[in-house]
Amino acid sequence: MLCVASGLARPWRAEHAQARLSAGTGHPGTMEPCDSPESTPRQNASSNLKDYFLASTPWQKRLESVRKQTSFVQTTPRRKVPECSQLQETIDPHKLAFLLHKQWTLYSLTPLYKFSYTNLKEYSRLLSAFVAAEKQKGLAVEVGEDFNIKVIFSTLLGIKGTPRDSEAFLVQILSKSQLPSKNREDKVLWTGWFCCIFGDSFLETVSEDFTCLPLFLANGSESNTAIIGTWFQKTFDCYFSRLAINAFNLSWMAAMWTACKMDHYMATTEFLWSVPCSPQSLDISYAVHPEDAKALWDSVHKTPGEVTQEEVDLFMDCLCSHFHRHFKIHLSATRLVRVSTSVASAHTDGKIKILCHKYLIGVLAYLTELAVFQIE
Amino acid sequence: MSVLMPMDKLPGLNKATILLVGTEDALLQQLAEAMLQEDCASELQVHLAKSLPLPSNGSRPRIDLIVFVINLHSKYSFQNVEESLCHVDSRFFLGKLCFLATGAGQESHCSVHQSMVVKLAHTYRSPLLFCDLEVESFRASMAQRLVRMLQICAGHVPGVSALNLLSLLRSSESPSLEEL
């Protein structure tokens, strides 16, 4: 394991940034460059969107969205949604503290059929019975433990991007305390929550009976996750799949989270790269002081309020070339596996830990986008 | 800055030479071996290079087809290909050059977005082939395809030239690429 902690000197960075930018756009002199100005695809996108909203029936809408998606698969995100926004006031701070500083495993979820927020008590009862039954199956020796499981459904108010997003809700498996005393709290065995942030494009394509909550986060043992997943799949005809985050999206996250304004930094900005070599892969951990990373981002960032592909590439290229200068290792030939900043940390296997309450919605918005993309 | 020229040397009798450029040595080796195992009426020569410009060497034969191999898992290979493209003469882009992208099958390992490679191929008006070179059967079929392309580019197939092939390949591209 190779660990590097480094600070970046300002004057070197500015000229190096310039050098990388010019190297990337080399054309041979005799070829005409591909001239597609940045504004044209955006105009096309907005006119497509207008036609899209004029379509009336749900079938037409679905066709339009499929057509839109097949053309979008070919383009990289040119202009991203504005950087992480401030949190809405309506989120209960106690619940919020519960969501932060925990490692969540990510899943993408297809829309739930005939799910209703008024039946949460009913669902709690059914799911408790199901979990108890599952745990009893095949394990003859363990008795007594299983009857003390209860499942609670609760809504998480305020965790949404637009008012049209479906309400987020939380599922918890608790073990009832065995002691009769009242002040003994129930132990939380497993937590999972469903949410949807800025899922507008997705919401359009589904009919009224479906509830769209494409992002599912789970914390707890895998067996419990599997049991809960099976129940939801049987009851609401949906499908869970693991959401892996590839290196391309991890570098976007690194750039967006570094761009967030923070009052004080709790953690260093750290990247973990995996070098594919035999017999065992080598891990390179690259830690940068968060203020240096922010300063680097500020020197790269041009348009206020938006993050572009070129800026993300430039940011990562600067970090990689700094590393290359010292160690002669091309980080771009390796695979980015983990990104950790003061805002949040993400692993390529689909694990996330959110550290900052201010940017919770921003982080979830990007994850929702990835989940929606995986479903479609 | 030495530039690779398509017509600066005389062609060898019944010889066809292909140049594979890419940073992934193991994959290029395997592809080269697969190509050499193909039955072919012409005498095949496969040259491998990490990047261009090639070291100046008088004994190298005329290059008929250049294939740039980009590994979608590694940004370094993409940047390497971009830099090497400056050392290629413009006449190669008339059908004697193509791009080969590997690693698209494992989406979770990709650091280069597919659209970047598509845009590169579109900028240089050259065909882009996708193939997972790590899988043997895909590699064998891609080797077969490259051998046929090489024969056409070397002029060993009567009636079809490299430029004909390029326009044939181009017409099957989807029209939405024009919007890029």
Coordinates of C-alpha atoms in Angstrom, one line a residue:
Chain A
M1 CA 0.0 0.0 0.0
L2 CA 1.6 3.2 -1.1
C3 CA 0.5 6.3 0.7
V4 CA 1.2 9.9 -0.5
A5 CA 0.2 13.1 1.2
S6 CA 1.0 16.1 -0.8
G7 CA 0.3 19.8 -1.1
L8 CA 0.1 21.5 -4.4
A9 CA 2.0 24.7 -5.0
R10 CA 0.0 27.4 -6.7
P11 CA 2.2 28.7 -9.5
W12 CA 3.1 25.3 -10.8
R13 CA -0.5 24.3 -10.9
A14 CA -1.6 27.2 -13.1
E15 CA 0.9 26.6 -15.9
H16 CA 0.5 22.8 -15.7
A17 CA -3.2 23.2 -16.1
Q18 CA -2.6 25.2 -19.2
A19 CA -0.2 22.7 -20.6
R20 CA -2.6 19.8 -20.2
L21 CA -5.4 21.7 -21.9
S22 CA -3.4 22.3 -25.0
A23 CA -2.1 18.8 -25.2
G24 CA -5.6 17.4 -25.3
T25 CA -6.9 19.1 -28.4
G26 CA -4.3 18.2 -30.9
H27 CA -5.5 17.8 -34.5
P28 CA -3.2 17.1 -37.5
G29 CA -2.9 20.2 -39.5
T30 CA -4.5 18.9 -42.7
M31 CA -7.8 17.7 -41.2
E32 CA -10.7 20.0 -40.6
P33 CA -11.6 20.0 -37.0
C34 CA -15.0 18.7 -36.0
D35 CA -16.9 21.9 -35.4
S36 CA -19.9 21.3 -33.2
P37 CA -20.3 24.4 -31.0
E38 CA -21.3 23.7 -27.4
S39 CA -24.6 25.6 -27.7
T40 CA -26.0 23.5 -30.6
P41 CA -26.5 20.2 -28.8
R42 CA -28.2 22.0 -25.9
Q43 CA -30.6 23.7 -28.3
N44 CA -31.4 20.3 -29.8
A45 CA -31.9 18.9 -26.3
S46 CA -34.4 21.6 -25.3
S47 CA -36.4 21.4 -28.5
N48 CA -36.6 17.6 -28.0
L49 CA -37.8 18.2 -24.5
K50 CA -40.6 20.5 -25.8
D51 CA -41.8 17.9 -28.3
Y52 CA -41.6 15.4 -25.5
F53 CA -43.9 17.2 -23.2
L54 CA -46.5 17.8 -25.9
A55 CA -47.0 14.0 -26.3
S56 CA -50.3 13.2 -24.6
T57 CA -50.8 9.5 -24.0
P58 CA -48.6 7.5 -21.6
W59 CA -47.6 5.2 -24.5
Q60 CA -46.5 8.1 -26.5
K61 CA -44.6 9.5 -23.6
R62 CA -42.8 6.2 -23.1
L63 CA -41.8 6.0 -26.7
E64 CA -40.5 9.5 -26.6
S65 CA -38.5 8.8 -23.6
V66 CA -37.0 5.7 -25.1
R67 CA -36.0 7.6 -28.2
K68 CA -34.5 10.4 -26.0
Q69 CA -32.6 7.8 -24.0
T70 CA -31.0 6.1 -27.0
S71 CA -29.7 9.3 -28.3
F72 CA -28.5 10.4 -24.8
V73 CA -26.5 7.2 -24.3
Q74 CA -24.0 8.5 -26.9
T75 CA -23.4 11.9 -25.3
T76 CA -21.4 12.6 -22.2
P77 CA -23.1 14.9 -19.7
R78 CA -22.0 18.3 -21.1
R79 CA -23.5 20.6 -18.5
K80 CA -24.3 19.1 -15.1
V81 CA -26.9 20.3 -12.8
P82 CA -25.7 23.1 -10.6
E83 CA -23.5 22.2 -7.7
C84 CA -24.8 21.0 -4.4
S85 CA -27.5 23.2 -3.0
Q86 CA -28.5 24.1 0.5
L87 CA -30.6 21.7 2.5
Q88 CA -34.3 22.4 2.9
E89 CA -35.4 23.4 6.4
T90 CA -38.1 20.7 6.7
I91 CA -35.8 17.7 7.4
D92 CA -35.9 16.5 11.0
P93 CA -32.4 17.0 12.4
H94 CA -32.6 13.9 14.5
K95 CA -33.4 11.7 11.5
L96 CA -30.8 13.5 9.5
A97 CA -28.1 12.8 12.1
F98 CA -29.2 9.2 11.8
L99 CA -28.5 9.1 8.0
L100 CA -25.1 10.7 8.2
H101 CA -21.8 9.0 9.0
K102 CA -23.0 5.5 8.1
Q103 CA -21.8 3.3 5.4
W104 CA -24.7 2.6 3.0
T105 CA -24.8 0.0 0.2
L106 CA -26.5 1.3 -2.9
Y107 CA -29.1 -0.4 -5.0
S108 CA -31.3 0.8 -7.8
L109 CA -35.0 0.0 -7.7
T110 CA -37.6 -0.1 -10.4
P111 CA -40.9 1.6 -9.6
L112 CA -43.1 0.0 -6.9
Y113 CA -46.6 -1.1 -8.0
K114 CA -49.6 0.0 -5.9
F115 CA -47.5 1.2 -2.9
S116 CA -49.4 3.5 -0.7
Y117 CA -48.1 5.7 2.1
T118 CA -51.3 5.2 4.2
N119 CA -50.7 1.5 4.6
L120 CA -47.3 1.7 6.3
K121 CA -48.6 0.1 9.5
E122 CA -50.0 -2.8 7.5
Y123 CA -46.7 -3.2 5.7
S124 CA -44.8 -3.2 9.0
R125 CA -47.0 -6.0 10.3
L126 CA -46.7 -8.1 7.1
L127 CA -43.0 -7.6 6.8
S128 CA -42.4 -8.5 10.5
A129 CA -44.2 -11.7 10.0
F130 CA -42.2 -12.4 6.8
V131 CA -38.9 -11.7 8.4
A132 CA -39.7 -13.9 11.4
A133 CA -40.8 -16.7 9.1
E134 CA -37.7 -16.4 7.0
K135 CA -35.4 -16.4 10.0
Q136 CA -37.0 -19.5 11.4
K137 CA -36.7 -21.4 8.1
G138 CA -34.0 -24.0 8.2
L139 CA -32.5 -23.0 11.5
A140 CA -33.9 -25.4 14.0
V141 CA -31.5 -24.7 16.7
E142 CA -32.1 -21.0 17.2
V143 CA -35.3 -20.5 19.1
G144 CA -36.6 -17.5 21.0
E145 CA -34.5 -14.9 19.2
D146 CA -36.7 -14.6 16.2
F147 CA -40.0 -13.8 17.8
N148 CA -38.6 -10.5 19.0
I149 CA -38.1 -9.0 15.6
K150 CA -40.2 -6.1 14.6
V151 CA -40.1 -4.0 11.5
I152 CA -41.0 -0.3 11.4
F153 CA -41.8 1.8 8.4
S154 CA -41.6 5.5 8.7
T155 CA -41.5 8.4 6.3
L156 CA -38.6 10.7 5.9
L157 CA -40.0 14.1 5.3
G158 CA -38.1 16.6 3.3
I159 CA -35.7 14.3 1.5
K160 CA -36.7 15.2 -2.0
G161 CA -35.5 17.4 -4.7
T162 CA -38.7 18.8 -6.2
P163 CA -42.2 18.6 -4.7
R164 CA -43.2 16.1 -7.3
D165 CA -40.6 13.5 -6.1
S166 CA -42.1 10.7 -4.1
E167 CA -41.7 10.9 -0.3
A168 CA -38.7 9.0 1.0
F169 CA -39.4 6.3 3.6
L170 CA -37.3 4.3 6.0
V171 CA -37.5 0.6 7.0
Q172 CA -35.9 -0.6 10.2
I173 CA -35.5 -4.0 11.7
L174 CA -35.4 -3.8 15.5
S175 CA -35.0 -6.5 18.0
K176 CA -37.4 -6.0 20.8
S177 CA -35.8 -5.8 24.2
Q178 CA -36.0 -9.0 26.2
L179 CA -36.1 -7.3 29.5
P180 CA -39.4 -6.0 30.7
S181 CA -38.0 -2.6 31.8
K182 CA -39.3 0.2 29.7
N183 CA -36.1 2.3 29.5
R184 CA -34.2 -0.3 27.5
E185 CA -34.2 0.8 23.9
D186 CA -34.7 -1.5 21.0
K187 CA -31.6 -2.4 19.1
V188 CA -31.5 -1.5 15.5
L189 CA -30.4 -4.5 13.5
W190 CA -30.8 -3.3 9.9
T191 CA -31.8 0.0 8.2
G192 CA -32.8 0.7 4.7
W193 CA -34.3 3.7 3.1
F194 CA -35.8 4.5 -0.3
C195 CA -35.7 8.0 -1.9
C196 CA -36.0 9.9 -5.1
I197 CA -34.2 13.2 -5.7
F198 CA -34.9 15.1 -8.9
G199 CA -36.4 12.1 -10.6
D200 CA -38.4 14.2 -13.0
S201 CA -37.3 12.5 -16.2
F202 CA -38.2 9.1 -14.8
L203 CA -41.5 10.1 -13.2
E204 CA -42.8 11.2 -16.6
T205 CA -42.7 7.7 -18.1
V206 CA -44.6 5.8 -15.4
S207 CA -48.3 5.6 -14.9
E208 CA -50.2 6.6 -11.8
D209 CA -50.2 3.2 -10.1
F210 CA -46.4 3.2 -9.7
T211 CA -44.3 5.0 -7.0
C212 CA -40.9 6.0 -8.2
L213 CA -38.2 5.6 -5.6
P214 CA -35.2 4.5 -7.7
L215 CA -32.5 4.8 -5.0
F216 CA -32.3 2.3 -2.1
L217 CA -29.6 2.5 0.6
A218 CA -29.1 -0.3 3.1
N219 CA -27.0 -0.6 6.2
G220 CA -26.8 -3.9 8.0
S221 CA -26.2 -7.6 7.2
E222 CA -26.5 -8.9 3.7
S223 CA -29.0 -11.6 4.7
N224 CA -31.4 -9.1 6.1
T225 CA -31.1 -7.0 2.9
A226 CA -31.9 -10.1 0.9
I227 CA -34.9 -10.9 3.0
I228 CA -36.3 -7.4 2.8
G229 CA -35.6 -7.3 -0.9
T230 CA -37.4 -10.5 -1.5
W231 CA -40.5 -9.2 0.3
F232 CA -40.6 -6.0 -1.7
Q233 CA -40.0 -7.8 -4.9
K234 CA -42.9 -10.1 -4.2
T235 CA -45.3 -7.5 -2.9
F236 CA -44.7 -4.6 -5.2
D237 CA -43.4 -6.3 -8.3
C238 CA -40.1 -4.3 -8.4
Y239 CA -36.5 -5.3 -8.9
F240 CA -33.4 -4.5 -6.9
S241 CA -30.0 -4.4 -8.5
R242 CA -26.6 -3.4 -7.0
L243 CA -25.5 0.0 -8.1
A244 CA -21.9 0.0 -9.0
I245 CA -20.1 3.3 -9.6
N246 CA -17.5 3.3 -12.3
A247 CA -14.3 5.3 -12.3
F248 CA -15.8 7.9 -14.7
N249 CA -18.6 8.7 -12.2
L250 CA -16.3 8.6 -9.3
S251 CA -14.2 11.3 -10.8
W252 CA -17.3 13.4 -11.4
M253 CA -18.2 13.0 -7.7
A254 CA -14.7 14.0 -6.6
A255 CA -14.9 17.1 -8.7
M256 CA -18.4 18.1 -7.6
W257 CA -17.7 17.4 -3.9
T258 CA -14.5 19.3 -4.0
A259 CA -16.4 22.2 -5.5
C260 CA -18.7 22.4 -2.5
K261 CA -18.1 25.3 -0.2
M262 CA -17.3 24.2 3.3
D263 CA -16.7 26.2 6.5
H264 CA -14.2 23.8 7.8
Y265 CA -12.9 20.5 6.5
M266 CA -13.3 17.4 8.6
A267 CA -11.4 15.0 6.5
T268 CA -8.6 15.0 3.9
T269 CA -9.5 14.5 0.3
E270 CA -8.3 11.0 -0.5
F271 CA -8.3 8.9 -3.6
L272 CA -7.7 5.2 -3.8
W273 CA -6.4 3.7 -7.1
S274 CA -6.2 0.0 -7.9
V275 CA -3.3 -1.1 -10.1
P276 CA -4.1 -4.3 -12.0
C277 CA -1.0 -6.4 -11.7
S278 CA -0.4 -10.0 -11.0
P279 CA -0.3 -11.8 -8.6
Q280 CA -1.9 -9.3 -6.2
S281 CA -3.2 -5.9 -7.2
L282 CA -1.4 -2.9 -5.8
D283 CA -3.4 -0.1 -4.1
I284 CA -2.3 3.5 -4.3
S285 CA -3.7 5.9 -1.8
Y286 CA -3.3 9.6 -2.7
A287 CA -4.3 12.1 0.0
V288 CA -4.5 15.8 -0.7
H289 CA -5.2 18.6 1.8
P290 CA -8.8 19.6 1.3
E291 CA -8.0 23.3 1.0
D292 CA -5.4 22.6 -1.7
A293 CA -7.9 20.5 -3.6
K294 CA -10.4 23.3 -3.4
A295 CA -7.8 25.8 -4.6
L296 CA -7.0 23.6 -7.5
W297 CA -10.7 23.3 -8.4
D298 CA -11.2 27.0 -8.2
S299 CA -8.4 27.6 -10.7
V300 CA -9.9 25.1 -13.1
H301 CA -13.5 26.1 -12.7
K302 CA -14.8 28.6 -15.2
T303 CA -18.6 28.8 -15.3
P304 CA -20.2 29.6 -12.0
G305 CA -22.9 27.2 -10.9
E306 CA -22.2 24.5 -13.4
V307 CA -19.7 21.7 -13.7
T308 CA -18.5 20.6 -17.2
Q309 CA -16.8 17.4 -18.4
E310 CA -13.7 19.4 -19.4
E311 CA -13.3 20.8 -15.9
V312 CA -13.6 17.4 -14.3
D313 CA -11.0 16.0 -16.7
L314 CA -8.7 18.8 -16.1
F315 CA -9.0 18.5 -12.3
M316 CA -8.2 14.8 -12.4
D317 CA -5.4 15.3 -14.9
C318 CA -3.7 17.9 -12.7
L319 CA -3.8 15.5 -9.8
C320 CA -2.5 12.6 -11.9
S321 CA 0.3 14.6 -13.5
H322 CA 1.4 15.9 -10.1
F323 CA 1.7 12.3 -8.9
H324 CA 3.5 11.3 -12.1
R325 CA 6.0 14.0 -11.6
H326 CA 7.0 12.6 -8.3
F327 CA 6.6 8.9 -8.8
K328 CA 6.6 8.3 -12.5
I329 CA 3.5 6.3 -12.3
H330 CA 0.6 7.0 -14.7
L331 CA -2.5 7.0 -12.5
S332 CA -4.6 7.3 -15.6
A333 CA -3.6 3.8 -16.5
T334 CA -5.0 2.5 -13.2
R335 CA -8.6 2.3 -11.9
L336 CA -10.1 4.8 -9.5
V337 CA -11.7 2.7 -6.8
R338 CA -12.5 5.1 -3.9
V339 CA -13.0 8.8 -3.5
S340 CA -13.3 10.4 -0.1
T341 CA -13.9 14.1 0.7
S342 CA -15.3 16.1 3.5
V343 CA -18.7 16.0 1.9
A344 CA -19.0 12.2 1.3
S345 CA -17.0 9.2 0.4
A346 CA -17.9 6.7 -2.3
H347 CA -16.5 3.3 -3.3
T348 CA -16.8 1.7 -6.7
D349 CA -18.7 -1.4 -5.3
G350 CA -21.6 0.9 -4.6
K351 CA -21.0 2.0 -1.1
I352 CA -21.4 5.6 0.2
K353 CA -21.0 7.4 3.4
I354 CA -22.3 11.0 3.6
L355 CA -20.5 13.2 6.1
C356 CA -22.0 16.7 5.5
H357 CA -25.7 17.5 6.2
K358 CA -25.6 20.6 4.0
Y359 CA -25.0 18.7 0.8
L360 CA -27.0 15.5 1.5
I361 CA -29.6 16.4 -1.2
G362 CA -26.9 17.1 -3.7
V363 CA -25.1 13.8 -3.2
L364 CA -28.4 11.9 -3.3
A365 CA -29.4 13.7 -6.5
Y366 CA -26.3 12.4 -8.3
L367 CA -26.9 8.9 -7.0
T368 CA -30.5 9.0 -8.1
E369 CA -29.4 10.0 -11.5
L370 CA -27.0 7.0 -11.6
A371 CA -29.7 4.7 -10.4
V372 CA -32.2 5.9 -13.0
F373 CA -29.6 5.5 -15.7
Q374 CA -29.0 1.9 -14.5
I375 CA -32.7 1.1 -14.5
E376 CA -33.2 2.5 -18.0
Chain B
M1 CA 8.7 15.5 -35.9
S2 CA 8.6 12.4 -38.0
V3 CA 5.2 11.6 -39.6
L4 CA 4.2 8.2 -40.8
M5 CA 3.5 8.3 -44.5
P6 CA 1.4 5.8 -46.4
M7 CA 3.1 6.0 -49.8
D8 CA 6.7 6.7 -49.1
K9 CA 7.9 3.1 -49.7
L10 CA 7.3 0.6 -52.5
P11 CA 4.9 -2.2 -51.6
G12 CA 6.4 -5.7 -51.2
L13 CA 5.2 -8.5 -53.5
N14 CA 2.1 -10.1 -51.9
K15 CA 2.9 -8.5 -48.5
A16 CA 0.5 -6.8 -46.2
T17 CA 1.6 -4.9 -43.1
I18 CA -0.5 -3.8 -40.2
L19 CA 0.6 -1.6 -37.4
L20 CA -1.2 -2.0 -34.0
V21 CA -0.7 1.0 -31.7
G22 CA -1.7 0.9 -28.1
T23 CA -0.5 0.9 -24.5
E24 CA -1.8 -2.6 -23.6
D25 CA 1.1 -4.8 -24.6
A26 CA -0.5 -8.1 -23.6
L27 CA -3.7 -7.4 -25.6
L28 CA -1.8 -6.3 -28.7
Q29 CA 0.4 -9.5 -28.5
Q30 CA -2.7 -11.7 -28.3
L31 CA -4.4 -9.9 -31.1
A32 CA -1.3 -10.1 -33.3
E33 CA -1.0 -13.9 -32.7
A34 CA -4.7 -14.3 -33.5
M35 CA -4.2 -12.5 -36.8
L36 CA -1.2 -14.5 -37.8
Q37 CA -3.1 -17.7 -37.2
E38 CA -5.7 -16.7 -39.8
D39 CA -5.6 -18.3 -43.3
C40 CA -4.6 -15.6 -45.7
A41 CA -3.4 -15.6 -49.3
S42 CA -1.1 -12.6 -48.6
E43 CA 1.9 -12.6 -46.5
L44 CA 1.0 -10.9 -43.2
Q45 CA 3.3 -8.8 -41.1
V46 CA 2.1 -7.4 -37.8
H47 CA 4.0 -4.5 -36.2
L48 CA 3.3 -3.5 -32.6
A49 CA 4.0 -0.1 -31.2
K50 CA 3.3 1.6 -27.9
S51 CA 3.0 5.0 -29.4
L52 CA 4.0 7.1 -32.3
P53 CA 6.4 8.4 -33.6
L54 CA 8.1 5.2 -34.5
P55 CA 11.9 5.1 -34.1
S56 CA 13.4 5.8 -37.5
N57 CA 14.3 2.5 -39.0
G58 CA 15.0 2.0 -42.7
S59 CA 14.1 -1.7 -42.8
R60 CA 10.4 -1.2 -41.9
P61 CA 8.1 -2.0 -44.8
R62 CA 5.2 0.2 -46.0
I63 CA 2.4 0.3 -43.5
D64 CA -1.0 -0.6 -45.1
L65 CA -3.3 -0.3 -42.1
I66 CA -3.0 1.4 -38.7
V67 CA -5.2 0.2 -35.8
F68 CA -5.2 2.4 -32.7
V69 CA -6.3 0.2 -29.7
I70 CA -8.0 2.1 -26.9
N71 CA -8.7 0.4 -23.6
L72 CA -11.8 2.0 -22.1
H73 CA -10.6 1.0 -18.6
S74 CA -7.6 3.3 -18.9
K75 CA -7.6 7.0 -19.6
Y76 CA -3.9 6.7 -20.2
S77 CA -4.4 4.6 -23.4
F78 CA -6.9 7.2 -24.7
Q79 CA -4.5 10.1 -24.1
N80 CA -1.7 8.1 -25.7
V81 CA -3.7 7.5 -28.8
E82 CA -4.7 11.2 -29.0
E83 CA -1.1 12.2 -28.9
S84 CA 0.0 9.6 -31.4
L85 CA -2.6 10.8 -33.9
C86 CA -0.5 13.9 -34.6
H87 CA 2.2 11.8 -36.1
V88 CA 0.1 10.2 -38.8
D89 CA -0.1 11.7 -42.3
S90 CA -3.5 12.8 -43.4
R91 CA -3.7 10.3 -46.3
F92 CA -4.0 7.4 -43.8
F93 CA -7.4 8.8 -42.8
L94 CA -8.7 7.8 -46.2
G95 CA -9.5 4.3 -45.1
K96 CA -6.2 3.1 -43.9
L97 CA -6.7 3.8 -40.3
C98 CA -9.2 2.6 -37.7
F99 CA -9.9 2.7 -34.0
L100 CA -10.5 -0.4 -31.8
A101 CA -12.1 0.1 -28.4
T102 CA -11.8 -2.7 -25.9
G103 CA -13.2 -3.3 -22.5
A104 CA -16.7 -1.9 -23.1
G105 CA -18.2 -5.1 -21.6
Q106 CA -17.2 -4.3 -18.1
E107 CA -19.1 -1.1 -17.5
S108 CA -18.0 -0.8 -13.9
H109 CA -14.3 -0.7 -14.8
C110 CA -14.6 2.0 -17.4
S111 CA -12.9 5.3 -16.9
V112 CA -13.4 6.5 -20.4
H113 CA -16.9 7.2 -21.5
Q114 CA -17.9 5.5 -24.8
S115 CA -19.0 8.8 -26.3
M116 CA -15.5 10.2 -26.1
V117 CA -14.2 7.4 -28.3
V118 CA -17.1 7.8 -30.6
K119 CA -16.4 11.5 -30.9
L120 CA -12.7 10.8 -31.6
A121 CA -13.5 8.4 -34.4
H122 CA -16.0 10.9 -35.8
T123 CA -13.5 13.7 -35.7
Y124 CA -11.1 11.7 -37.7
R125 CA -13.7 10.3 -40.0
S126 CA -12.4 6.8 -39.4
P127 CA -14.3 3.6 -38.4
L128 CA -14.6 2.6 -34.8
L129 CA -14.7 -1.1 -33.9
F130 CA -15.7 -2.4 -30.4
C131 CA -14.3 -5.7 -29.3
D132 CA -13.5 -7.2 -25.9
L133 CA -10.0 -8.4 -26.7
E134 CA -9.8 -10.4 -23.5
V135 CA -12.4 -12.8 -24.6
E136 CA -10.9 -15.3 -27.0
S137 CA -13.8 -15.8 -29.4
F138 CA -14.3 -12.1 -29.8
R139 CA -10.6 -11.7 -30.4
A140 CA -10.6 -14.3 -33.0
S141 CA -13.5 -12.8 -34.9
M142 CA -11.9 -9.4 -34.7
A143 CA -8.6 -10.8 -36.0
Q144 CA -10.5 -12.2 -39.0
R145 CA -12.1 -8.9 -39.6
L146 CA -8.8 -7.0 -39.4
V147 CA -7.1 -9.4 -41.8
R148 CA -9.9 -8.8 -44.4
M149 CA -9.6 -5.1 -43.9
L150 CA -5.8 -5.3 -44.2
Q151 CA -6.0 -7.2 -47.5
I152 CA -8.3 -4.5 -48.9
C153 CA -6.0 -1.7 -47.7
A154 CA -3.0 -3.4 -49.2
G155 CA -4.8 -3.6 -52.5
H156 CA -4.9 -7.4 -52.6
V157 CA -8.6 -7.6 -53.2
P158 CA -9.5 -6.7 -56.8
G159 CA -12.2 -4.1 -57.2
V160 CA -12.3 -2.8 -53.7
S161 CA -10.0 -0.1 -52.4
A162 CA -9.5 1.3 -48.9
L163 CA -11.6 4.3 -49.7
N164 CA -14.5 2.2 -51.0
L165 CA -14.4 0.3 -47.7
L166 CA -14.4 3.4 -45.7
S167 CA -17.5 4.8 -47.4
L168 CA -19.2 1.4 -47.0
L169 CA -18.5 1.4 -43.3
R170 CA -19.5 5.0 -42.9
S171 CA -23.0 4.5 -44.4
S172 CA -24.0 2.1 -41.6
E173 CA -23.4 4.7 -38.8
S174 CA -26.4 6.0 -37.1
P175 CA -27.4 9.6 -38.1
S176 CA -27.5 10.9 -34.6
L177 CA -23.7 11.0 -34.6
E178 CA -24.0 14.1 -36.8
E179 CA -25.4 15.9 -33.8
L180 CA -22.3 15.4 -31.7

